mmCIF file of C-alpha atoms in Angstrom:
data_model
loop_
_atom_site.group_PDB
_atom_site.id
_atom_site.type_symbol
_atom_site.label_atom_id
_atom_site.label_comp_id
_atom_site.label_asym_id
_atom_site.label_seq_id
_atom_site.Cartn_x
_atom_site.Cartn_y
_atom_site.Cartn_z
ATOM 1 C CA MET A 1 -19.714 7.281 3.049
ATOM 2 C CA SER A 2 -22.032 10.192 2.271
ATOM 3 C CA GLU A 3 -23.061 10.466 -1.356
ATOM 4 C CA THR A 4 -21.552 13.957 -1.639
ATOM 5 C CA LEU A 5 -18.150 12.833 -0.335
ATOM 6 C CA PHE A 6 -18.181 9.735 -2.524
ATOM 7 C CA ASN A 7 -18.986 11.811 -5.596
ATOM 8 C CA THR A 8 -16.223 14.287 -4.739
ATOM 9 C CA LEU A 9 -13.717 11.462 -4.307
ATOM 10 C CA GLN A 10 -14.771 9.773 -7.540
ATOM 11 C CA ALA A 11 -14.666 13.053 -9.472
ATOM 12 C CA ALA A 12 -11.155 13.794 -8.194
ATOM 13 C CA PHE A 13 -10.036 10.278 -9.166
ATOM 14 C CA GLU A 14 -11.445 10.638 -12.680
ATOM 15 C CA GLN A 15 -10.089 14.179 -13.113
ATOM 16 C CA ASN A 16 -6.641 12.987 -12.009
ATOM 17 C CA VAL A 17 -5.856 11.266 -15.320
ATOM 18 C CA ARG A 18 -6.596 14.491 -17.179
ATOM 19 C CA ASP A 19 -4.496 16.453 -14.668
ATOM 20 C CA ILE A 20 -1.494 14.158 -15.165
ATOM 21 C CA ASP A 21 -1.877 14.391 -18.925
ATOM 22 C CA THR A 22 -1.741 18.197 -18.632
ATOM 23 C CA MET A 23 1.300 18.028 -16.336
ATOM 24 C CA LYS A 24 3.095 15.786 -18.809
ATOM 25 C CA LYS A 25 2.335 18.142 -21.682
ATOM 26 C CA ASP A 26 3.752 20.963 -19.559
ATOM 27 C CA GLY A 27 7.035 19.062 -19.284
ATOM 28 C CA ARG A 28 6.775 17.458 -15.847
ATOM 29 C CA LYS A 29 8.128 13.939 -15.473
ATOM 30 C CA ALA A 30 6.305 10.991 -13.896
ATOM 31 C CA VAL A 31 7.872 8.146 -11.949
ATOM 32 C CA GLY A 32 6.052 4.852 -11.401
ATOM 33 C CA CYS A 33 6.601 3.012 -8.111
ATOM 34 C CA TYR A 34 5.706 -0.548 -7.166
ATOM 35 C CA CYS A 35 6.460 -0.674 -3.469
ATOM 36 C CA LEU A 36 6.384 1.231 -0.193
ATOM 37 C CA TYR A 37 10.192 1.028 0.006
ATOM 38 C CA SER A 38 10.612 3.640 -2.752
ATOM 39 C CA PRO A 39 11.424 7.054 -1.165
ATOM 40 C CA VAL A 40 8.671 9.038 -2.872
ATOM 41 C CA GLU A 41 10.054 12.220 -1.306
ATOM 42 C CA LEU A 42 12.863 12.235 -3.886
ATOM 43 C CA ILE A 43 10.328 12.187 -6.716
ATOM 44 C CA VAL A 44 8.217 14.963 -5.216
ATOM 45 C CA ALA A 45 11.327 17.045 -4.452
ATOM 46 C CA ALA A 46 12.158 16.993 -8.168
ATOM 47 C CA ASP A 47 8.677 18.309 -9.039
ATOM 48 C CA ALA A 48 7.916 14.984 -10.705
ATOM 49 C CA VAL A 49 4.678 13.030 -10.307
ATOM 50 C CA PRO A 50 4.868 9.792 -8.274
ATOM 51 C CA LEU A 51 2.484 7.130 -9.557
ATOM 52 C CA PRO A 52 1.608 3.904 -7.671
ATOM 53 C CA LEU A 53 1.586 0.969 -10.083
ATOM 54 C CA CYS A 54 0.972 -2.249 -8.138
ATOM 55 C CA GLY A 55 -1.510 -4.400 -10.052
ATOM 56 C CA THR A 56 -4.706 -5.062 -8.082
ATOM 57 C CA LYS A 57 -7.027 -6.383 -10.797
ATOM 58 C CA ASN A 58 -7.482 -9.830 -12.285
ATOM 59 C CA ASP A 59 -8.174 -8.622 -15.848
ATOM 60 C CA PRO A 60 -4.504 -8.438 -17.035
ATOM 61 C CA VAL A 61 -3.482 -11.774 -15.482
ATOM 62 C CA ALA A 62 -4.277 -13.894 -18.544
ATOM 63 C CA ALA A 63 -2.008 -11.763 -20.728
ATOM 64 C CA ALA A 64 0.791 -12.032 -18.167
ATOM 65 C CA GLU A 65 0.476 -15.820 -18.072
ATOM 66 C CA GLU A 66 1.531 -15.949 -21.723
ATOM 67 C CA VAL A 67 5.006 -15.075 -20.401
ATOM 68 C CA LEU A 68 4.998 -15.667 -16.642
ATOM 69 C CA PRO A 69 4.293 -18.927 -14.747
ATOM 70 C CA ARG A 70 0.641 -19.537 -13.922
ATOM 71 C CA ASN A 71 1.483 -20.353 -10.300
ATOM 72 C CA LEU A 72 3.154 -16.973 -9.714
ATOM 73 C CA CYS A 73 1.800 -14.308 -7.343
ATOM 74 C CA PRO A 74 -1.278 -12.562 -8.842
ATOM 75 C CA LEU A 75 0.078 -9.143 -7.844
ATOM 76 C CA ILE A 76 3.136 -9.733 -10.035
ATOM 77 C CA LYS A 77 1.080 -11.117 -12.911
ATOM 78 C CA SER A 78 -1.403 -8.253 -12.732
ATOM 79 C CA SER A 79 1.401 -5.679 -12.692
ATOM 80 C CA TYR A 80 3.150 -7.239 -15.687
ATOM 81 C CA GLY A 81 -0.122 -7.760 -17.543
ATOM 82 C CA PHE A 82 -0.970 -4.054 -17.312
ATOM 83 C CA ALA A 83 2.430 -3.264 -18.862
ATOM 84 C CA ALA A 84 2.114 -5.869 -21.610
ATOM 85 C CA LEU A 85 -1.403 -4.762 -22.545
ATOM 86 C CA ASP A 86 -0.639 -1.042 -22.159
ATOM 87 C CA SER A 87 -3.971 -0.827 -20.350
ATOM 88 C CA CYS A 88 -2.908 1.248 -17.333
ATOM 89 C CA PRO A 89 -2.729 5.013 -17.926
ATOM 90 C CA PHE A 90 -0.398 5.470 -14.944
ATOM 91 C CA PHE A 91 2.131 3.006 -16.375
ATOM 92 C CA ARG A 92 1.842 4.766 -19.724
ATOM 93 C CA PHE A 93 2.464 8.172 -18.128
ATOM 94 C CA SER A 94 5.578 6.956 -16.284
ATOM 95 C CA ASP A 95 8.910 8.081 -17.745
ATOM 96 C CA ILE A 96 10.771 5.606 -15.561
ATOM 97 C CA ILE A 97 9.850 2.800 -13.155
ATOM 98 C CA VAL A 98 11.390 2.450 -9.711
ATOM 99 C CA ALA A 99 11.406 -1.273 -8.919
ATOM 100 C CA ASP A 100 12.118 -2.744 -5.486
ATOM 101 C CA THR A 101 13.622 -6.198 -4.952
ATOM 102 C CA THR A 102 10.983 -7.286 -2.443
ATOM 103 C CA CYS A 103 10.778 -10.860 -3.757
ATOM 104 C CA ASP A 104 12.393 -13.145 -6.327
ATOM 105 C CA GLY A 105 9.299 -13.117 -8.533
ATOM 106 C CA LYS A 106 9.273 -9.337 -8.757
ATOM 107 C CA LYS A 107 13.012 -9.160 -9.409
ATOM 108 C CA LYS A 108 12.764 -11.406 -12.464
ATOM 109 C CA MET A 109 9.523 -9.804 -13.646
ATOM 110 C CA PHE A 110 11.208 -6.385 -13.634
ATOM 111 C CA GLU A 111 13.877 -7.766 -15.975
ATOM 112 C CA LEU A 112 11.129 -8.542 -18.485
ATOM 113 C CA MET A 113 9.370 -5.222 -17.869
ATOM 114 C CA GLN A 114 12.397 -3.343 -19.207
ATOM 115 C CA GLU A 115 11.075 -4.261 -22.651
ATOM 116 C CA TYR A 116 8.295 -1.720 -22.054
ATOM 117 C CA LYS A 117 9.830 0.953 -19.797
ATOM 118 C CA GLU A 118 13.122 2.132 -18.388
ATOM 119 C CA VAL A 119 13.441 0.460 -14.974
ATOM 120 C CA HIS A 120 15.575 1.594 -12.058
ATOM 121 C CA VAL A 121 16.019 -1.255 -9.579
ATOM 122 C CA LEU A 122 16.295 -0.321 -5.911
ATOM 123 C CA GLN A 123 18.248 -3.149 -4.295
ATOM 124 C CA LEU A 124 16.915 -3.838 -0.793
ATOM 125 C CA PRO A 125 18.894 -5.341 2.083
ATOM 126 C CA GLN A 126 17.625 -8.618 3.497
ATOM 127 C CA ASN A 127 17.627 -7.413 7.114
ATOM 128 C CA GLN A 128 17.175 -4.231 9.141
ATOM 129 C CA ASN A 129 20.423 -4.427 11.091
ATOM 130 C CA THR A 130 21.635 -0.848 10.680
ATOM 131 C CA ASP A 131 25.284 -1.807 11.239
ATOM 132 C CA LEU A 132 25.095 -4.114 8.228
ATOM 133 C CA SER A 133 22.425 -2.635 6.012
ATOM 134 C CA LEU A 134 22.189 1.115 6.555
ATOM 135 C CA ALA A 135 25.264 2.083 4.508
ATOM 136 C CA PRO A 136 24.481 -0.071 1.439
ATOM 137 C CA PHE A 137 20.839 1.005 1.442
ATOM 138 C CA ARG A 138 21.893 4.657 1.715
ATOM 139 C CA ARG A 139 23.961 4.149 -1.423
ATOM 140 C CA GLU A 140 20.840 2.801 -3.135
ATOM 141 C CA VAL A 141 18.842 5.868 -2.054
ATOM 142 C CA GLU A 142 21.629 8.168 -3.263
ATOM 143 C CA THR A 143 21.713 6.337 -6.606
ATOM 144 C CA MET A 144 17.965 6.790 -6.963
ATOM 145 C CA LYS A 145 18.392 10.492 -6.134
ATOM 146 C CA THR A 146 20.947 10.853 -8.927
ATOM 147 C CA ARG A 147 18.669 8.987 -11.357
ATOM 148 C CA ILE A 148 15.769 11.325 -10.542
ATOM 149 C CA GLU A 149 18.016 14.377 -10.931
ATOM 150 C CA ASP A 150 19.179 13.138 -14.336
ATOM 151 C CA LEU A 151 15.586 12.513 -15.403
ATOM 152 C CA THR A 152 14.203 15.885 -14.323
ATOM 153 C CA GLY A 153 17.236 18.150 -14.608
ATOM 154 C CA ILE A 154 16.563 19.397 -11.071
ATOM 155 C CA SER A 155 19.205 19.273 -8.347
ATOM 156 C CA LEU A 156 17.747 17.836 -5.134
ATOM 157 C CA SER A 157 18.968 20.176 -2.426
ATOM 158 C CA THR A 158 18.482 19.607 1.296
ATOM 159 C CA GLU A 159 15.777 22.276 1.246
ATOM 160 C CA ARG A 160 13.880 20.620 -1.604
ATOM 161 C CA ILE A 161 13.982 17.194 0.017
ATOM 162 C CA ASN A 162 12.903 18.544 3.414
ATOM 163 C CA ALA A 163 9.986 20.374 1.794
ATOM 164 C CA ALA A 164 8.905 17.110 0.158
ATOM 165 C CA ILE A 165 9.265 15.307 3.492
ATOM 166 C CA ASP A 166 6.958 17.879 5.098
ATOM 167 C CA LEU A 167 4.333 17.486 2.352
ATOM 168 C CA LEU A 168 4.334 13.689 2.485
ATOM 169 C CA ASN A 169 4.300 13.675 6.289
ATOM 170 C CA ARG A 170 1.100 15.686 6.068
ATOM 171 C CA GLU A 171 -0.299 13.273 3.513
ATOM 172 C CA ARG A 172 0.525 10.308 5.774
ATOM 173 C CA ASP A 173 -1.067 12.128 8.720
ATOM 174 C CA ALA A 174 -4.254 12.557 6.681
ATOM 175 C CA LYS A 175 -4.247 8.860 5.732
ATOM 176 C CA LYS A 176 -3.769 7.956 9.379
ATOM 177 C CA ALA A 177 -6.696 10.182 10.358
ATOM 178 C CA VAL A 178 -8.951 8.282 7.944
ATOM 179 C CA MET A 179 -7.733 4.885 9.140
ATOM 180 C CA ASP A 180 -7.974 5.881 12.808
ATOM 181 C CA LEU A 181 -11.697 6.585 12.444
ATOM 182 C CA ALA A 182 -12.240 2.849 12.937
ATOM 183 C CA GLN A 183 -10.754 3.003 16.447
ATOM 184 C CA THR A 184 -14.161 4.223 17.638
ATOM 185 C CA LYS A 185 -16.414 1.435 18.829
ATOM 186 C CA PRO A 186 -18.645 0.948 16.948
ATOM 187 C CA SER A 187 -16.797 2.248 13.908
ATOM 188 C CA PRO A 188 -18.528 5.021 11.942
ATOM 189 C CA ILE A 189 -16.859 3.831 8.712
ATOM 190 C CA LYS A 190 -16.572 0.536 6.879
ATOM 191 C CA GLY A 191 -13.223 -1.037 6.086
ATOM 192 C CA SER A 192 -14.186 -1.138 2.403
ATOM 193 C CA GLU A 193 -14.759 2.623 2.533
ATOM 194 C CA ILE A 194 -11.320 3.181 4.073
ATOM 195 C CA LEU A 195 -9.780 1.003 1.358
ATOM 196 C CA ASN A 196 -11.631 2.948 -1.323
ATOM 197 C CA VAL A 197 -10.376 6.288 0.013
ATOM 198 C CA LEU A 198 -6.742 5.184 0.370
ATOM 199 C CA PHE A 199 -6.697 3.547 -3.059
ATOM 200 C CA LYS A 200 -8.137 6.468 -5.001
ATOM 201 C CA VAL A 201 -6.337 9.249 -3.152
ATOM 202 C CA GLY A 202 -3.064 7.363 -3.606
ATOM 203 C CA PHE A 203 -3.191 8.069 -7.354
ATOM 204 C CA LEU A 204 -3.799 11.819 -7.055
ATOM 205 C CA ALA A 205 -0.956 13.872 -8.523
ATOM 206 C CA ASP A 206 -2.125 16.932 -6.574
ATOM 207 C CA LYS A 207 -1.047 15.987 -3.042
ATOM 208 C CA GLU A 208 -2.675 19.035 -1.450
ATOM 209 C CA LYS A 209 -6.018 18.117 -3.008
ATOM 210 C CA GLY A 210 -5.705 14.603 -1.613
ATOM 211 C CA ILE A 211 -4.841 15.889 1.864
ATOM 212 C CA ARG A 212 -7.842 18.240 1.888
ATOM 213 C CA LEU A 213 -10.142 15.485 0.688
ATOM 214 C CA MET A 214 -8.965 13.001 3.339
ATOM 215 C CA ASN A 215 -9.261 15.611 6.083
ATOM 216 C CA ASP A 216 -12.833 16.385 4.965
ATOM 217 C CA ILE A 217 -13.657 12.672 5.050
ATOM 218 C CA ALA A 218 -12.119 12.305 8.515
ATOM 219 C CA ASP A 219 -14.104 15.307 9.779
ATOM 220 C CA HIS A 220 -17.335 13.929 8.324
ATOM 221 C CA PHE A 221 -17.012 10.544 9.986
ATOM 222 C CA THR A 222 -15.791 12.053 13.240
ATOM 223 C CA GLY A 223 -19.052 13.974 13.275
ATOM 224 C CA ARG A 224 -20.994 10.774 12.626
ATOM 225 C CA ALA A 225 -19.206 9.058 15.494
ATOM 226 C CA ALA A 226 -20.039 11.955 17.838
ATOM 227 C CA LYS A 227 -23.718 11.447 16.990
ATOM 228 C CA GLY A 228 -23.437 7.702 17.594
ATOM 229 C CA GLU A 229 -24.046 6.910 13.913
ATOM 230 C CA SER A 230 -22.557 3.655 12.683
ATOM 231 C CA PRO A 231 -23.398 0.764 10.345
ATOM 232 C CA TYR A 232 -22.376 -1.562 13.208
ATOM 233 C CA THR A 233 -23.203 -2.297 16.832
ATOM 234 C CA SER A 234 -20.877 -2.573 19.811
ATOM 235 C CA SER A 235 -21.031 -6.380 19.497
ATOM 236 C CA THR A 236 -20.051 -6.573 15.797
ATOM 237 C CA PRO A 237 -16.842 -8.630 15.434
ATOM 238 C CA ARG A 238 -13.908 -6.292 14.786
ATOM 239 C CA ILE A 239 -11.428 -7.773 12.311
ATOM 240 C CA LEU A 240 -7.923 -6.677 11.369
ATOM 241 C CA ILE A 241 -6.594 -7.757 7.959
ATOM 242 C CA SER A 242 -2.875 -8.499 7.925
ATOM 243 C CA GLY A 243 -0.435 -9.633 5.252
ATOM 244 C CA VAL A 244 -0.160 -8.767 1.564
ATOM 245 C CA PRO A 245 -1.214 -5.447 -0.012
ATOM 246 C CA MET A 246 -4.803 -4.969 -1.137
ATOM 247 C CA GLY A 247 -6.572 -2.543 -3.432
ATOM 248 C CA ILE A 248 -9.750 -2.107 -5.392
ATOM 249 C CA GLY A 249 -10.028 -5.276 -7.446
ATOM 250 C CA SER A 250 -8.117 -7.421 -4.951
ATOM 251 C CA ASP A 251 -10.411 -6.688 -2.019
ATOM 252 C CA LYS A 252 -12.615 -9.793 -2.089
ATOM 253 C CA VAL A 253 -11.627 -10.922 1.432
ATOM 254 C CA CYS A 254 -12.613 -7.533 2.846
ATOM 255 C CA ARG A 255 -15.923 -7.676 0.977
ATOM 256 C CA ILE A 256 -16.701 -11.212 2.158
ATOM 257 C CA LEU A 257 -15.922 -10.283 5.759
ATOM 258 C CA GLU A 258 -18.336 -7.356 5.626
ATOM 259 C CA GLU A 259 -21.017 -9.417 3.876
ATOM 260 C CA ALA A 260 -20.648 -12.006 6.667
ATOM 261 C CA GLY A 261 -21.362 -9.358 9.297
ATOM 262 C CA ALA A 262 -17.876 -8.306 10.422
ATOM 263 C CA CYS A 263 -16.452 -4.825 10.818
ATOM 264 C CA VAL A 264 -13.020 -4.555 9.180
ATOM 265 C CA VAL A 265 -11.309 -1.979 11.376
ATOM 266 C CA GLY A 266 -7.833 -1.914 9.884
ATOM 267 C CA PHE A 267 -5.248 -3.063 7.388
ATOM 268 C CA GLU A 268 -1.768 -3.839 8.703
ATOM 269 C CA ASN A 269 -0.366 -4.229 5.190
ATOM 270 C CA CYS A 270 1.714 -1.764 3.165
ATOM 271 C CA THR A 271 -1.405 -0.263 1.590
ATOM 272 C CA GLY A 272 -2.645 0.388 5.123
ATOM 273 C CA TYR A 273 -1.006 1.105 8.453
ATOM 274 C CA LYS A 274 2.560 0.222 7.425
ATOM 275 C CA GLN A 275 2.662 3.549 5.612
ATOM 276 C CA VAL A 276 1.916 5.454 8.819
ATOM 277 C CA PHE A 277 5.209 7.028 9.790
ATOM 278 C CA THR A 278 6.787 10.465 10.178
ATOM 279 C CA ILE A 279 10.197 11.341 8.765
ATOM 280 C CA PRO A 280 12.155 14.078 10.570
ATOM 281 C CA GLN A 281 13.500 17.071 8.662
ATOM 282 C CA THR A 282 17.251 17.218 9.252
ATOM 283 C CA ASP A 283 20.461 18.574 7.750
ATOM 284 C CA ASP A 284 20.933 15.102 6.271
ATOM 285 C CA PRO A 285 17.540 14.168 4.780
ATOM 286 C CA ILE A 286 19.032 11.231 2.863
ATOM 287 C CA ASP A 287 19.957 9.639 6.185
ATOM 288 C CA ALA A 288 16.442 10.280 7.518
ATOM 289 C CA LEU A 289 14.879 8.710 4.427
ATOM 290 C CA THR A 290 17.230 5.738 4.508
ATOM 291 C CA ARG A 291 16.558 4.946 8.170
ATOM 292 C CA GLN A 292 12.788 5.236 7.887
ATOM 293 C CA TYR A 293 12.341 3.255 4.698
ATOM 294 C CA LEU A 294 14.720 0.542 5.881
ATOM 295 C CA SER A 295 12.556 0.082 8.992
ATOM 296 C CA ILE A 296 9.365 -0.822 7.080
ATOM 297 C CA PRO A 297 8.323 -4.256 8.434
ATOM 298 C CA CYS A 298 7.848 -6.244 5.234
ATOM 299 C CA SER A 299 8.202 -10.020 5.157
ATOM 300 C CA VAL A 300 11.159 -9.599 2.774
ATOM 301 C CA MET A 301 13.188 -8.736 5.891
ATOM 302 C CA SER A 302 14.637 -11.553 7.964
ATOM 303 C CA PRO A 303 13.974 -11.410 10.826
ATOM 304 C CA ASN A 304 10.887 -9.194 10.748
ATOM 305 C CA PRO A 305 9.973 -8.355 14.382
ATOM 306 C CA GLY A 306 8.555 -4.962 13.405
ATOM 307 C CA ARG A 307 5.479 -6.641 11.943
ATOM 308 C CA LEU A 308 4.673 -8.266 15.279
ATOM 309 C CA ASP A 309 5.147 -4.970 17.112
ATOM 310 C CA LEU A 310 2.847 -3.186 14.650
ATOM 311 C CA LEU A 311 0.166 -5.870 14.930
ATOM 312 C CA ALA A 312 0.227 -5.857 18.724
ATOM 313 C CA ASP A 313 -0.119 -2.073 18.739
ATOM 314 C CA MET A 314 -2.994 -2.098 16.230
ATOM 315 C CA ILE A 315 -4.844 -4.839 18.113
ATOM 316 C CA GLU A 316 -4.969 -2.626 21.186
ATOM 317 C CA ARG A 317 -5.663 0.644 19.370
ATOM 318 C CA PHE A 318 -8.485 -0.779 17.250
ATOM 319 C CA SER A 319 -9.990 -3.170 19.860
ATOM 320 C CA VAL A 320 -9.501 -6.100 17.483
ATOM 321 C CA ASP A 321 -11.386 -9.361 18.096
ATOM 322 C CA GLY A 322 -9.628 -11.441 15.434
ATOM 323 C CA VAL A 323 -7.038 -11.249 12.664
ATOM 324 C CA VAL A 324 -7.359 -12.468 9.076
ATOM 325 C CA ASP A 325 -3.889 -13.050 7.633
ATOM 326 C CA LEU A 326 -4.074 -12.792 3.851
ATOM 327 C CA THR A 327 -1.443 -14.317 1.541
ATOM 328 C CA TRP A 328 -1.486 -14.155 -2.232
ATOM 329 C CA GLN A 329 -0.779 -17.396 -4.066
ATOM 330 C CA ALA A 330 2.996 -18.089 -4.219
ATOM 331 C CA CYS A 331 3.902 -15.235 -1.851
ATOM 332 C CA HIS A 332 6.298 -17.464 0.055
ATOM 333 C CA THR A 333 7.654 -14.900 2.528
ATOM 334 C CA TYR A 334 4.226 -13.995 3.918
ATOM 335 C CA ASN A 335 3.104 -17.608 3.747
ATOM 336 C CA VAL A 336 6.037 -18.774 5.888
ATOM 337 C CA GLU A 337 5.526 -15.945 8.379
ATOM 338 C CA SER A 338 1.919 -17.001 8.997
ATOM 339 C CA PHE A 339 2.979 -19.930 11.214
ATOM 340 C CA GLY A 340 4.890 -17.811 13.710
ATOM 341 C CA LEU A 341 2.323 -15.039 13.408
ATOM 342 C CA GLU A 342 -0.507 -17.283 14.554
ATOM 343 C CA SER A 343 1.472 -18.409 17.603
ATOM 344 C CA PHE A 344 2.261 -14.793 18.462
ATOM 345 C CA LEU A 345 -1.353 -13.677 18.119
ATOM 346 C CA ASN A 346 -2.663 -16.609 20.192
ATOM 347 C CA ASP A 347 -0.031 -16.646 22.922
ATOM 348 C CA THR A 348 0.946 -12.977 23.254
ATOM 349 C CA CYS A 349 -2.099 -11.057 22.053
ATOM 350 C CA GLY A 350 -4.805 -13.564 22.946
ATOM 351 C CA ARG A 351 -6.506 -13.189 19.557
ATOM 352 C CA PRO A 352 -7.541 -15.872 17.043
ATOM 353 C CA MET A 353 -6.200 -15.827 13.481
ATOM 354 C CA LEU A 354 -7.493 -17.144 10.176
ATOM 355 C CA HIS A 355 -4.886 -17.620 7.441
ATOM 356 C CA LEU A 356 -6.174 -17.388 3.872
ATOM 357 C CA GLU A 357 -4.163 -18.043 0.708
ATOM 358 C CA THR A 358 -5.868 -17.013 -2.519
ATOM 359 C CA ASP A 359 -5.494 -15.147 -5.814
ATOM 360 C CA TYR A 360 -7.418 -12.360 -7.544
ATOM 361 C CA SER A 361 -10.046 -14.535 -9.230
ATOM 362 C CA ASP A 362 -13.519 -15.209 -7.840
ATOM 363 C CA SER A 363 -13.245 -18.975 -8.344
ATOM 364 C CA ASN A 364 -12.901 -19.759 -4.620
ATOM 365 C CA THR A 365 -15.169 -17.031 -3.255
ATOM 366 C CA GLU A 366 -17.687 -19.430 -1.734
ATOM 367 C CA GLN A 367 -14.948 -21.550 -0.131
ATOM 368 C CA LEU A 368 -13.521 -18.398 1.440
ATOM 369 C CA ARG A 369 -16.976 -17.385 2.591
ATOM 370 C CA VAL A 370 -17.498 -20.695 4.428
ATOM 371 C CA ARG A 371 -14.156 -20.393 6.235
ATOM 372 C CA ILE A 372 -14.715 -16.728 7.104
ATOM 373 C CA GLU A 373 -18.227 -17.351 8.446
ATOM 374 C CA ALA A 374 -16.929 -20.224 10.601
ATOM 375 C CA PHE A 375 -14.161 -17.967 11.927
ATOM 376 C CA LEU A 376 -16.628 -15.240 12.834
ATOM 377 C CA GLU A 377 -18.880 -17.734 14.586
ATOM 378 C CA MET A 378 -15.912 -18.859 16.663
ATOM 379 C CA ILE A 379 -15.246 -15.277 17.726
#
């Protein structure tokens, strides 16, 4: 990324904490969210500030392990550790937490988190069969809407929700534009740069600022691609990372791949391409929100064919040579899915897969490096 763009992004990220502090002093509410299943449109429609809270750093894990099992998912431990240590400004700013029941570990962790913050639990269905699950999930979305209205004192009209849908559709379009830069062969942008942009922009309270910034970044790298400028060659192995969410601090697999000479062209996970969708504006926006969020292909759903469809589509769009399927320690749903996923990728997509299970620490970095380098040599 150009130094000017990087500095602009970093400055916006650093200014954001001060902006949120000002918004809070002006009386605006903030709502922390831990998962892609939370309909952020309801928060934005109430003129509240949505704040992503998923823990991506190893630093708070030790504090969490004083309460939580050591062999629990590092994402859960990191999230709880930030709360216990009061070391995350975004958690501190949050007036309420929206928690999603995406796994048993998270469900029980959220019970403990209520010691620190008010928690609203969004109960997810276990499948995406609309005949069975649409109505109960709609009731969950409606309950969240009421909770947000009570918090902010603002009635969420159809017009307000549709306006928020329009804003967040534009934000998702801008994210997609940044991610789609890597479809060019060779890619003008590194996967680590894409991850950096998505992570930092995701925290910005000023959505319009984030959209402008991402569009500027997309324009810059589109210009580089037109000039044939790239850190890679046409023969550089193009790798797609699938599986659990990643962020700055939990990005060691991406870093090792790039250090080993690969080009990471995409992230199928919920911090990547799973968030690429468009919600229609209708006379019943709650129905539109319910249908779209229910369709997110997370491994919590059983069955989960949408993940296979998304991967097959991304493999073609991004000219993928191989897939690295990443599972955090004790993330049983993604771990179990890896078996069928490898068969699908080999038999249907004709692409090799490397499954890696790890945590946030650097203790196994060299072991991962050996396996990744062997995988790239095979490609």
